[in-house]
XYZ file of C-alpha atoms in Angstrom:
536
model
C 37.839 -4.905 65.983
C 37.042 -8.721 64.452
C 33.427 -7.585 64.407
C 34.032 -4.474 62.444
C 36.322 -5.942 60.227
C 33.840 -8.919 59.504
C 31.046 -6.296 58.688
C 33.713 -4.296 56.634
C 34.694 -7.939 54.158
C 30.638 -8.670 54.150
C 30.147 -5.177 52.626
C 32.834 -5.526 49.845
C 31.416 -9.143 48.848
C 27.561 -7.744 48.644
C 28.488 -4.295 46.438
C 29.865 -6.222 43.913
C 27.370 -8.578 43.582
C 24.963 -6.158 43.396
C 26.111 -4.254 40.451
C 25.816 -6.894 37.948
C 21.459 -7.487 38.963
C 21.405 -4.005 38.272
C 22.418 -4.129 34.947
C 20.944 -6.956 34.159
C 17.401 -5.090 35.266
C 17.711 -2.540 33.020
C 19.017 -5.201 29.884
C 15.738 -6.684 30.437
C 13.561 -3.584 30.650
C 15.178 -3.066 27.061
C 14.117 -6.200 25.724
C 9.902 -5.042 24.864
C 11.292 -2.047 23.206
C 14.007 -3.965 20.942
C 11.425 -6.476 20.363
C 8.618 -3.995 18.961
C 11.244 -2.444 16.888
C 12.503 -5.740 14.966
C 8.533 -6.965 14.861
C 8.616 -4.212 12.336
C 11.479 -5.081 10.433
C 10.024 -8.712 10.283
C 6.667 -7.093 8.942
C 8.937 -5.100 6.348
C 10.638 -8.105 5.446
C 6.615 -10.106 4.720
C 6.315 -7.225 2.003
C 7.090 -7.129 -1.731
C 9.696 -7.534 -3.356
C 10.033 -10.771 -1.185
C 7.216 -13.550 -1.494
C 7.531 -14.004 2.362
C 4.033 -13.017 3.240
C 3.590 -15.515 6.257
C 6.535 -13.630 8.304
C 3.323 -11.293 8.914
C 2.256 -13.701 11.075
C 5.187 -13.534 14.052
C 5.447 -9.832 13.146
C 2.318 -9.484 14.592
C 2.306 -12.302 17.572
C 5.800 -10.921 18.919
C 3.970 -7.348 18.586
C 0.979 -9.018 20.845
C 3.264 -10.366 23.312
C 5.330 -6.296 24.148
C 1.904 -5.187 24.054
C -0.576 -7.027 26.350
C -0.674 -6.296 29.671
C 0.866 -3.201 29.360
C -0.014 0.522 30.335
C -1.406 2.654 27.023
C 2.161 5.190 27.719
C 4.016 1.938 27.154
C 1.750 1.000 24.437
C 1.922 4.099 22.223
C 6.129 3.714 22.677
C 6.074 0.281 21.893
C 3.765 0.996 19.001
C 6.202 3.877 17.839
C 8.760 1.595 17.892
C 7.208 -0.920 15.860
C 5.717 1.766 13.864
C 9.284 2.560 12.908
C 10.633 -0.529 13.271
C 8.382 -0.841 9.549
C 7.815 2.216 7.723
C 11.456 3.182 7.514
C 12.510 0.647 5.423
C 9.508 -0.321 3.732
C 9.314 3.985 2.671
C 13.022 4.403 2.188
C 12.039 4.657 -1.636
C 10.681 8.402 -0.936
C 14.183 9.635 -0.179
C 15.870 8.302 -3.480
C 15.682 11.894 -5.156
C 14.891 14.190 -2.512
C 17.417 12.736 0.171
C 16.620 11.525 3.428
C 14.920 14.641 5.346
C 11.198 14.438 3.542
C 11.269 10.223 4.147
C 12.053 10.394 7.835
C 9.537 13.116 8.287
C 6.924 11.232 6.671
C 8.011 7.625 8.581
C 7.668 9.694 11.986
C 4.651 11.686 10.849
C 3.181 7.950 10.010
C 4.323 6.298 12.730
C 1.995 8.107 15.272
C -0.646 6.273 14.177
C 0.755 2.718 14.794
C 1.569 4.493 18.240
C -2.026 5.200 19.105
C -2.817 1.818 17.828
C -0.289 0.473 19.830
C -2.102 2.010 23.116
C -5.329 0.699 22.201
C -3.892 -2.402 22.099
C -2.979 -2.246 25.615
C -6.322 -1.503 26.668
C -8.247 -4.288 25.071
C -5.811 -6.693 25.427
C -7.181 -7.180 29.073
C -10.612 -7.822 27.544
C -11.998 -11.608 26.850
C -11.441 -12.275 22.813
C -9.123 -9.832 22.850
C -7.395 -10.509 19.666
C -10.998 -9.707 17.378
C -10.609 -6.308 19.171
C -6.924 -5.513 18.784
C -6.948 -6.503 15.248
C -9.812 -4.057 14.321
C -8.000 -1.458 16.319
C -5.248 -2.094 13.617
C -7.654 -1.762 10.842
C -9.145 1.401 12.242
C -5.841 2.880 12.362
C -5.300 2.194 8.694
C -8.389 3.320 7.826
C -7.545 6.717 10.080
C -3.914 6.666 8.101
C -5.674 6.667 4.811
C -7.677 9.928 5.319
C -5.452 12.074 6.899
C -3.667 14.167 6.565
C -3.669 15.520 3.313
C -5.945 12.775 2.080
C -4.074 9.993 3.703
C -1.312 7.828 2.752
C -2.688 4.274 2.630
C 0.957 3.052 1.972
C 2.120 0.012 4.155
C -1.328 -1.529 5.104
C -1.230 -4.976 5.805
C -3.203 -6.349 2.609
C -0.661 -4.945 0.431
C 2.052 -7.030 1.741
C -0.389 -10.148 0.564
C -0.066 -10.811 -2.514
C 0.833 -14.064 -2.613
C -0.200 -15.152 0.361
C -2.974 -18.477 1.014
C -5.297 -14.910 2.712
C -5.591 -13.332 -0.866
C -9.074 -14.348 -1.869
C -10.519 -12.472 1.507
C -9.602 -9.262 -0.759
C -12.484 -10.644 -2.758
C -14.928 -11.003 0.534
C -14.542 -7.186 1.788
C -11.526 -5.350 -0.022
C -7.865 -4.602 1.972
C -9.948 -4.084 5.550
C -11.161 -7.617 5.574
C -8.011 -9.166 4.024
C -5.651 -7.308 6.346
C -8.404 -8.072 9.456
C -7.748 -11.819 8.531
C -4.083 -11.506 8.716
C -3.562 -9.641 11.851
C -6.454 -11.382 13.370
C -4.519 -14.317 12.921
C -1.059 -13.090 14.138
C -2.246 -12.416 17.192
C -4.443 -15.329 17.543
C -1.262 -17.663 17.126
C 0.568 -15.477 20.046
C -2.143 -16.123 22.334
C -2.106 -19.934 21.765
C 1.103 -20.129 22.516
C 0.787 -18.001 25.308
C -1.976 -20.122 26.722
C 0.331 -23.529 26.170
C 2.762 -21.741 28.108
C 0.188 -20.824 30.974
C -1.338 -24.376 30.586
C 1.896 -26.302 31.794
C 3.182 -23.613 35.033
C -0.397 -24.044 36.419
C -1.892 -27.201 35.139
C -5.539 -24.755 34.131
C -6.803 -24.266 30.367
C -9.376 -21.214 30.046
C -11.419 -22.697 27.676
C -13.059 -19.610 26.480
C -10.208 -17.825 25.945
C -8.794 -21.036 24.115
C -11.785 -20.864 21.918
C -11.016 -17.684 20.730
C -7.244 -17.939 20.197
C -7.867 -21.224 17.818
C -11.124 -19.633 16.405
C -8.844 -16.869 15.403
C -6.080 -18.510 13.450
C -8.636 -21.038 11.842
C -11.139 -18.872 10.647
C -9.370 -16.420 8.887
C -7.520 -19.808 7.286
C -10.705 -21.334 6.849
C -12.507 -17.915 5.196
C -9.680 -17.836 2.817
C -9.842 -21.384 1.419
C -13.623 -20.577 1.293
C -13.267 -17.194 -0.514
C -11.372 -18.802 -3.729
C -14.687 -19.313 -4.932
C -14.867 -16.034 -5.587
C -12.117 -15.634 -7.880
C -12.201 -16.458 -11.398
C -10.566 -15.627 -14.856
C -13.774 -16.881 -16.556
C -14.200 -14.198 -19.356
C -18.109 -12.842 -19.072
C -18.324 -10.013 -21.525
C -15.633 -12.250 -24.061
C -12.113 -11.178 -24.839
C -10.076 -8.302 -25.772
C -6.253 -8.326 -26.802
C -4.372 -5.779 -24.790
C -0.955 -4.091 -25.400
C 0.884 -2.740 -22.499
C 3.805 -0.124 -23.785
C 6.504 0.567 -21.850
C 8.591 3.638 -23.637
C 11.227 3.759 -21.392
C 12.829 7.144 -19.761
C 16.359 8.784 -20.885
C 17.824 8.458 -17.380
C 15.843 7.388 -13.796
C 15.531 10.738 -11.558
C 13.615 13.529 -11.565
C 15.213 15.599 -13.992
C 13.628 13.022 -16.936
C 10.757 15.712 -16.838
C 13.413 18.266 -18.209
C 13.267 15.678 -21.033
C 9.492 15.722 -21.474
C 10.009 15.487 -25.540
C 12.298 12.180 -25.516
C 10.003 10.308 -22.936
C 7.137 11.168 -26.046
C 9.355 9.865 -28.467
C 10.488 6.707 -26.685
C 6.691 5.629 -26.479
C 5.956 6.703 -29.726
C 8.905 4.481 -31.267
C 8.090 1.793 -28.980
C 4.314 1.939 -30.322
C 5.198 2.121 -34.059
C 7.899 -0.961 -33.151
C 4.893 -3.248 -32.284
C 3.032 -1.911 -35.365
C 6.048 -3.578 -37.418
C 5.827 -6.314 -35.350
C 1.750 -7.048 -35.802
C 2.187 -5.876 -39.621
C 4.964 -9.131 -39.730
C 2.786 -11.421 -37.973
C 5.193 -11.590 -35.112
C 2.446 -10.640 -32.501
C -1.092 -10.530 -32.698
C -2.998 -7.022 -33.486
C -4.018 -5.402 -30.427
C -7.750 -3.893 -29.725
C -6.526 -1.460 -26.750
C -3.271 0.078 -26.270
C -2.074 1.806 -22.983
C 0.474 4.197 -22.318
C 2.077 4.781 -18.541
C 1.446 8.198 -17.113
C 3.696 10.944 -18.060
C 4.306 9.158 -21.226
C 3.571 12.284 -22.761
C 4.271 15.401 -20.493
C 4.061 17.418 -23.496
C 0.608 18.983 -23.947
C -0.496 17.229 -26.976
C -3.384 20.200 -27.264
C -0.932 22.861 -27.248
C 1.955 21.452 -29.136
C 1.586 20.289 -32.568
C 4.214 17.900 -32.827
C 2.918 16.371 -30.203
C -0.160 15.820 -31.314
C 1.254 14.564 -34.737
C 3.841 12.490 -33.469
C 0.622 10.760 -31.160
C -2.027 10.321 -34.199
C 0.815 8.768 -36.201
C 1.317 6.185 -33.610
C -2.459 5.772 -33.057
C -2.908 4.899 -37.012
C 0.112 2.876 -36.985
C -0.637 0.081 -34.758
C -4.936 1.090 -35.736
C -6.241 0.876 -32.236
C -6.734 3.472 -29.552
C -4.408 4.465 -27.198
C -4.942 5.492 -23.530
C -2.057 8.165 -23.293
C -0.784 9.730 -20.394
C -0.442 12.998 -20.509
C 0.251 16.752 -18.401
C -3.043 18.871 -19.600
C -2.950 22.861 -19.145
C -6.601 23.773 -19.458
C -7.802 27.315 -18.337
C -5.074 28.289 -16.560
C -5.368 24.709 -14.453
C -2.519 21.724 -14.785
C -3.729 18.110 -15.095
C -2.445 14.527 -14.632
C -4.475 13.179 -17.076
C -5.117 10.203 -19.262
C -6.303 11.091 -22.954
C -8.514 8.709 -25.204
C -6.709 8.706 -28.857
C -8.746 7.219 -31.710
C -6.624 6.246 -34.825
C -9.501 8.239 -36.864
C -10.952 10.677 -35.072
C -7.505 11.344 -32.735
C -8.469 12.506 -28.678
C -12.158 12.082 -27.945
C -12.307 11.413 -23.885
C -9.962 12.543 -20.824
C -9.767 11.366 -17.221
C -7.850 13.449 -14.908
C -6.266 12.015 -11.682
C -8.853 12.528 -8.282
C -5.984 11.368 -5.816
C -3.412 13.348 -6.180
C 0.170 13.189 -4.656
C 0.878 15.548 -1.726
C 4.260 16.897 -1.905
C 4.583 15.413 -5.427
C 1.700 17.072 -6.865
C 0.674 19.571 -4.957
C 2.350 21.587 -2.191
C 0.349 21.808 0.922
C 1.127 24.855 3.046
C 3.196 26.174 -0.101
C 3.657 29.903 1.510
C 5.029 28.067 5.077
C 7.224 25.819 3.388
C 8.731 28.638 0.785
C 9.260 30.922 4.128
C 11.255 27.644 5.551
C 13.166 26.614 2.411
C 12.689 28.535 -1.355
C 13.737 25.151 -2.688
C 11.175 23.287 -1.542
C 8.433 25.070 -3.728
C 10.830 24.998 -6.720
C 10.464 21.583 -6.366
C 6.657 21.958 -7.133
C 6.076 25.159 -9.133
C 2.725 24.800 -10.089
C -0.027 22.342 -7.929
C -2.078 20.038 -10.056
C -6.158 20.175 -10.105
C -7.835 17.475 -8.704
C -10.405 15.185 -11.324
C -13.787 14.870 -10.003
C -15.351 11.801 -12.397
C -14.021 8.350 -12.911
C -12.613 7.165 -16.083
C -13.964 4.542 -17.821
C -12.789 4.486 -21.748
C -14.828 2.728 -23.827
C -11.938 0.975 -26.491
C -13.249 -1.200 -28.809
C -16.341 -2.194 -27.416
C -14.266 -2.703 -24.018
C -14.324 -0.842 -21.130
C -11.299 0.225 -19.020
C -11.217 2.072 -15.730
C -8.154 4.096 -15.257
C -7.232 4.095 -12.210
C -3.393 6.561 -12.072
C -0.414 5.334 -10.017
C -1.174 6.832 -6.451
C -4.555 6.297 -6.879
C -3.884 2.344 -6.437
C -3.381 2.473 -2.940
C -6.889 3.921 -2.328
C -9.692 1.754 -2.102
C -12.680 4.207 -3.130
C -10.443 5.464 -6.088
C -10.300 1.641 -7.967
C -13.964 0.667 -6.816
C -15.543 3.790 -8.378
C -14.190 2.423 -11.742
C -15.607 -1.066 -11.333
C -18.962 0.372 -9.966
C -19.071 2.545 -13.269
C -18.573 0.292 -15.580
C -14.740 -0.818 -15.632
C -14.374 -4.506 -17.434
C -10.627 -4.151 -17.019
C -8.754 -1.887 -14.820
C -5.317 -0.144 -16.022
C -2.685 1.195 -13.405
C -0.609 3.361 -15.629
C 2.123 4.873 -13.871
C 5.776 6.232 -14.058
C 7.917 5.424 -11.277
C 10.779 6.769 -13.158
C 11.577 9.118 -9.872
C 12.198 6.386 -7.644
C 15.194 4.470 -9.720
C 15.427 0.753 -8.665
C 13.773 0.914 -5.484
C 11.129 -1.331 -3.789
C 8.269 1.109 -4.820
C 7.792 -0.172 -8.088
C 7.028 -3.775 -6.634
C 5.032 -2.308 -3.674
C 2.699 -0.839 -6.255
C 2.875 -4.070 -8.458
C 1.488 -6.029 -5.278
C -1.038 -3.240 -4.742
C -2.478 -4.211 -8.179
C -2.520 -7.512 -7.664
C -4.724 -6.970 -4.417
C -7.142 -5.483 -6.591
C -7.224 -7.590 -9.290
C -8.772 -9.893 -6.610
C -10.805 -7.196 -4.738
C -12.758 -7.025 -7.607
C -12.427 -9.958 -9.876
C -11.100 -7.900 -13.203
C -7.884 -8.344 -15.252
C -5.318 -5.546 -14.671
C -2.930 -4.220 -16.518
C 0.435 -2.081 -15.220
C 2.039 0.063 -18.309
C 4.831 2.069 -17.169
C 7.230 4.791 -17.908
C 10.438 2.328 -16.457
C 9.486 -0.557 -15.666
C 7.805 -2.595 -14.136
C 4.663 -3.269 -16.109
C 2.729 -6.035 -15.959
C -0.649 -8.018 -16.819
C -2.608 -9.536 -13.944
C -5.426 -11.903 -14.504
C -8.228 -11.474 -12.389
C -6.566 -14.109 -9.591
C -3.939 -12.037 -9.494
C -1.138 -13.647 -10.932
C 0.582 -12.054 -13.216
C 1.110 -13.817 -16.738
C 3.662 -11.297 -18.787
C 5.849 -8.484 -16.993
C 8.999 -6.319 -18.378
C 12.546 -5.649 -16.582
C 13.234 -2.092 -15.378
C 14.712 0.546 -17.779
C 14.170 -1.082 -20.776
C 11.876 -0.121 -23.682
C 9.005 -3.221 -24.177
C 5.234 -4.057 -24.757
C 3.515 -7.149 -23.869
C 0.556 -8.185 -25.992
C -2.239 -10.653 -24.589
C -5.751 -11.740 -24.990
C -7.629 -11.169 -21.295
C -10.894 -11.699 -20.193
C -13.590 -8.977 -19.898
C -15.590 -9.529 -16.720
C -19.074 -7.051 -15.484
C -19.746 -9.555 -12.170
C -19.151 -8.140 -9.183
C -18.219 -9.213 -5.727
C -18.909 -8.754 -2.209
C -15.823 -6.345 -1.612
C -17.125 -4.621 -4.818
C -20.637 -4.527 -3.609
C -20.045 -3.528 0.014
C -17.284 -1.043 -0.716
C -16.769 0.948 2.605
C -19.236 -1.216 5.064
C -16.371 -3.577 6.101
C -14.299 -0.904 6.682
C -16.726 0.729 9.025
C -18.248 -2.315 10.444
C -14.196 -3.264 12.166
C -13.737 0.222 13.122
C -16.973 0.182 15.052
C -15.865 -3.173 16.573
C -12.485 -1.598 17.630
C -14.207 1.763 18.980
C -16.630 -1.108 21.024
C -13.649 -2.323 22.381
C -11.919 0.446 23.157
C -15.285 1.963 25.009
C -15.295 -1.478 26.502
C -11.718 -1.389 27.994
C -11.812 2.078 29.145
C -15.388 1.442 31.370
C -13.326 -1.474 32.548
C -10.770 0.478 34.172
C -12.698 3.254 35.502
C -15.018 0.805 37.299
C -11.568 -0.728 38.515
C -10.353 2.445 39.752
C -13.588 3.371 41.407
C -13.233 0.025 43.242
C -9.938 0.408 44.195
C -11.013 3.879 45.782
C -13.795 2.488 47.848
């Protein structure tokens, strides 16, 4: 009986005891997943409107740290996580007007890819240098991101989130690949030198090699950066020209300000023939080139003659051409397209938008969506044509690439202007449709990365707000508030030089994808020679 009963009192002790390790298992198993998911909030957080670039930097090492050593089916969760972790907030912009079902399908649409990046990740962390492959893999899945589908959505990579950041003149080296290489690259080299100090001290051994390679990778990215300011200069080559950025304002933010197509017109108009007073005082100096945002005239000034009045009057007013946005119908075809106006002989050139918005612009699988939801191809009644030359205006002896709000985030779109001529690149847009969200400063930082990429002076006119002019370093010198009506005059520099990122265009892009498909080739022979071993 004392024998049972003892065995009975040691069994009550141990259940209860046992309970709480369980629990406490399955906490920690949680921990990699919660991890990967507020990594991406911290790389949100690194991106624009905030000037806190360098959180990049942890985002990525506490992303290394879930990830190596893992299996690739805990990789691509992980990655999903962190995936999402990001693009929701940094996209929450795309549900201001539409409402939340077309953003959440596009952040878990886009998050796949920072899955399958994720498992990658896994596989060459095992690998010797393993942070140069990882951080092409991340590169290659931007570069995968910006193709497809639908042309790609470029939106969120890593370079954009740079701005002002000490990495900003590697834009210069070998465009957003290289500059966002550099940052991850770096991210992940500062995880694994921690991770090796930690290693160091439990067992008293320092792989040198692998040492190497974490310090190589935080200090040459550092050191390539400092290096690369050589490279970026306001110096003006081809002289001066005195630009004037308009800013018409809309009547009210949202998407129904196209229902008000003829006020937009008139606000720019008004806003145009304001700084004519203005110059005609002596208040401001007389501009050579003036710039309109897109939609600032949704009106078809070719086939409505106010329109077309109301422009030329503005056009003589301030007596220097205007780039004017405008919606084109031309043979049965709609355009997004930016019109040359001449104060004498009135619209003489057109460049119509190549990249055009998916969803915004045109309606992919228009007869499966209408058979989902009617409402959803209301929303786009008639798909715009695609452009097929760049635009490079020749205003008073200067030449300007346009390069139209979407088409920003796409590398090839803003080189082909610079490569045909461009002395100064203008970003007009209208970002009326996403009220006071983060998308307007996302797309400010995006032309700041390019004002570096390729050494010219940019300027920003929009609809709303905000525009902006960027010297060639990127900073930006003048810029208005949102929803007000404002121009901002200024003397720029004219540059023709071009550099390396210009030059090279797509070869660092493919060169780092090639290193992360070597890696990944690398990893997987690993294991199956592993495997095979274990077998025999």
């Amino acid at each position: 009986m004392t024998v049972t009963a003892t065995s009975v009192d040691e069994s009550d002790q141990l259940e209860p005891q046992a309970a709480p390790v369980s629990r406490l298992a399955r906490l920690a198993r949680l921990v990699p997943a919660a991890v990967a998911a507020l990594s991406g909030v911290l790389l949100y957080v690194s991106f624009p409107p905030r000037t806190l670039w360098w959180l990049a930097l942890p985002a990525f090492a506490c992303f290394a740290w879930v990830l190596r050593g893992r299996s690739w089916k805990a990789g691509l969760g992980l990655g999903y996580l962190f995936g999402l972790g990001f693009l929701l907030p940094l996209l929450v912009w795309t549900g201001v007007e539409v409402g939340p079902g077309p953003w959440i399908a596009l952040v878990v649409a886009e998050a796949v890819f920072v899955a399958l990046v994720g498992a990658g990740i896994t596989a060459v962390s095992k690998l010797p240098a393993w942070p140069v492959w990882a951080a092409a893999l991340w590169i290659a899945g931007e570069a995968v991101r910006a193709r497809v589908p639908f042309h790609g959505f470029p939106w969120g990579k890593i370079a954009f989130g740079q701005a002002d950041g000490v990495f900003l003149p590697l834009a210069a080296v070998g465009g957003t690949p290289v500059l966002g290489f550099g940052v991850v690259l770096c991210g992940f080299g500062l995880y694994e030198i921690v991770r090796l100090v930690l290693e160091g001290r439990r067992t008293r051994v320092v792989q040198r090699s692998a040492a190497t390679v974490a310090l190589l990778s935080v200090a040459v990215p550092v050191v390539g950066a400092v290096a690369a300011r050589s490279l970026v200069s306001d110096k003006a080559e081809d002289g001066t020209t005195t630009v004037a950025v308009i800013q018409g304002n809309v009547p009210r933010a949202g998407l129904e300000f196209n229902a008000q197509r003829r006020a937009v017109l008139d606000y720019h108009v008004k806003e145009t023939l304001r700084l004519a007073a203005k110059v005609k005082a002596g208040k401001v100096a007389k501009p050579d080139v003036v710039l309109w945002p897109e939609n600032s005239s949704d009106v078809d000034p070719f086939a409505d003659a106010q329109a077309y009045t109301d422009i030329d009057a503005a056009a003589k007013a301030i007596g220097a051409p205007i780039s004017v946005g405008g919606v084109v119908e031309r043979d049965g075809k709609l355009y997004n397209e930016q019109i040359l106006w001449d104060p004498v002989k009135g619209p003489t050139d057109t460049y119509d938008k190549r990249q055009i918005q998916p969803f915004g612009e045109y309606l992919p699988m228009r007869s499966l969506l209408g058979a989902i939801n009617k409402n959803w191809t209301s929303m786009v009644r008639q798909d715009f044509s695609r452009g097929t030359k760049p635009g490079v205006f020749t205003m008073n002896g200067a030449k300007i690439g346009l390069v139209t709000c979407y088409e920003a985030a796409f590398d090839w779109a803003v080189r082909s202007e610079v490569t045909d001529g461009a002395q100064l690149i203008s970003v007009p847009s209208n970002n009326a449709t996403f009220d006071r969200s983060e998308m307007t400063y996302q797309q400010l930082a995006m032309s700041r990365v390019r004002a570096v990429e390729h050494s010219r002076t940019v300027t920003v006119p929009v609809t709303s707000g905000v525009s902006a002019i960027i010297m060639p370093d990127g900073k930006i010198t003048q810029k208005t508030g949102m929803f007000v009506a404002d121009s901002l005059v200024q003397k720029v520099p004219l540059r023709s030089s071009e550099t390396p990122a210009t030059k090279l265009g797509i070869l660092p892009e493919i060169a780092l994808v090639l290193v992360a498909a070597g890696g990944l080739g690398w990893a997987i022979g690993a294991g199956v020679r592993r495997r095979r071993a274990g077998d025999v």
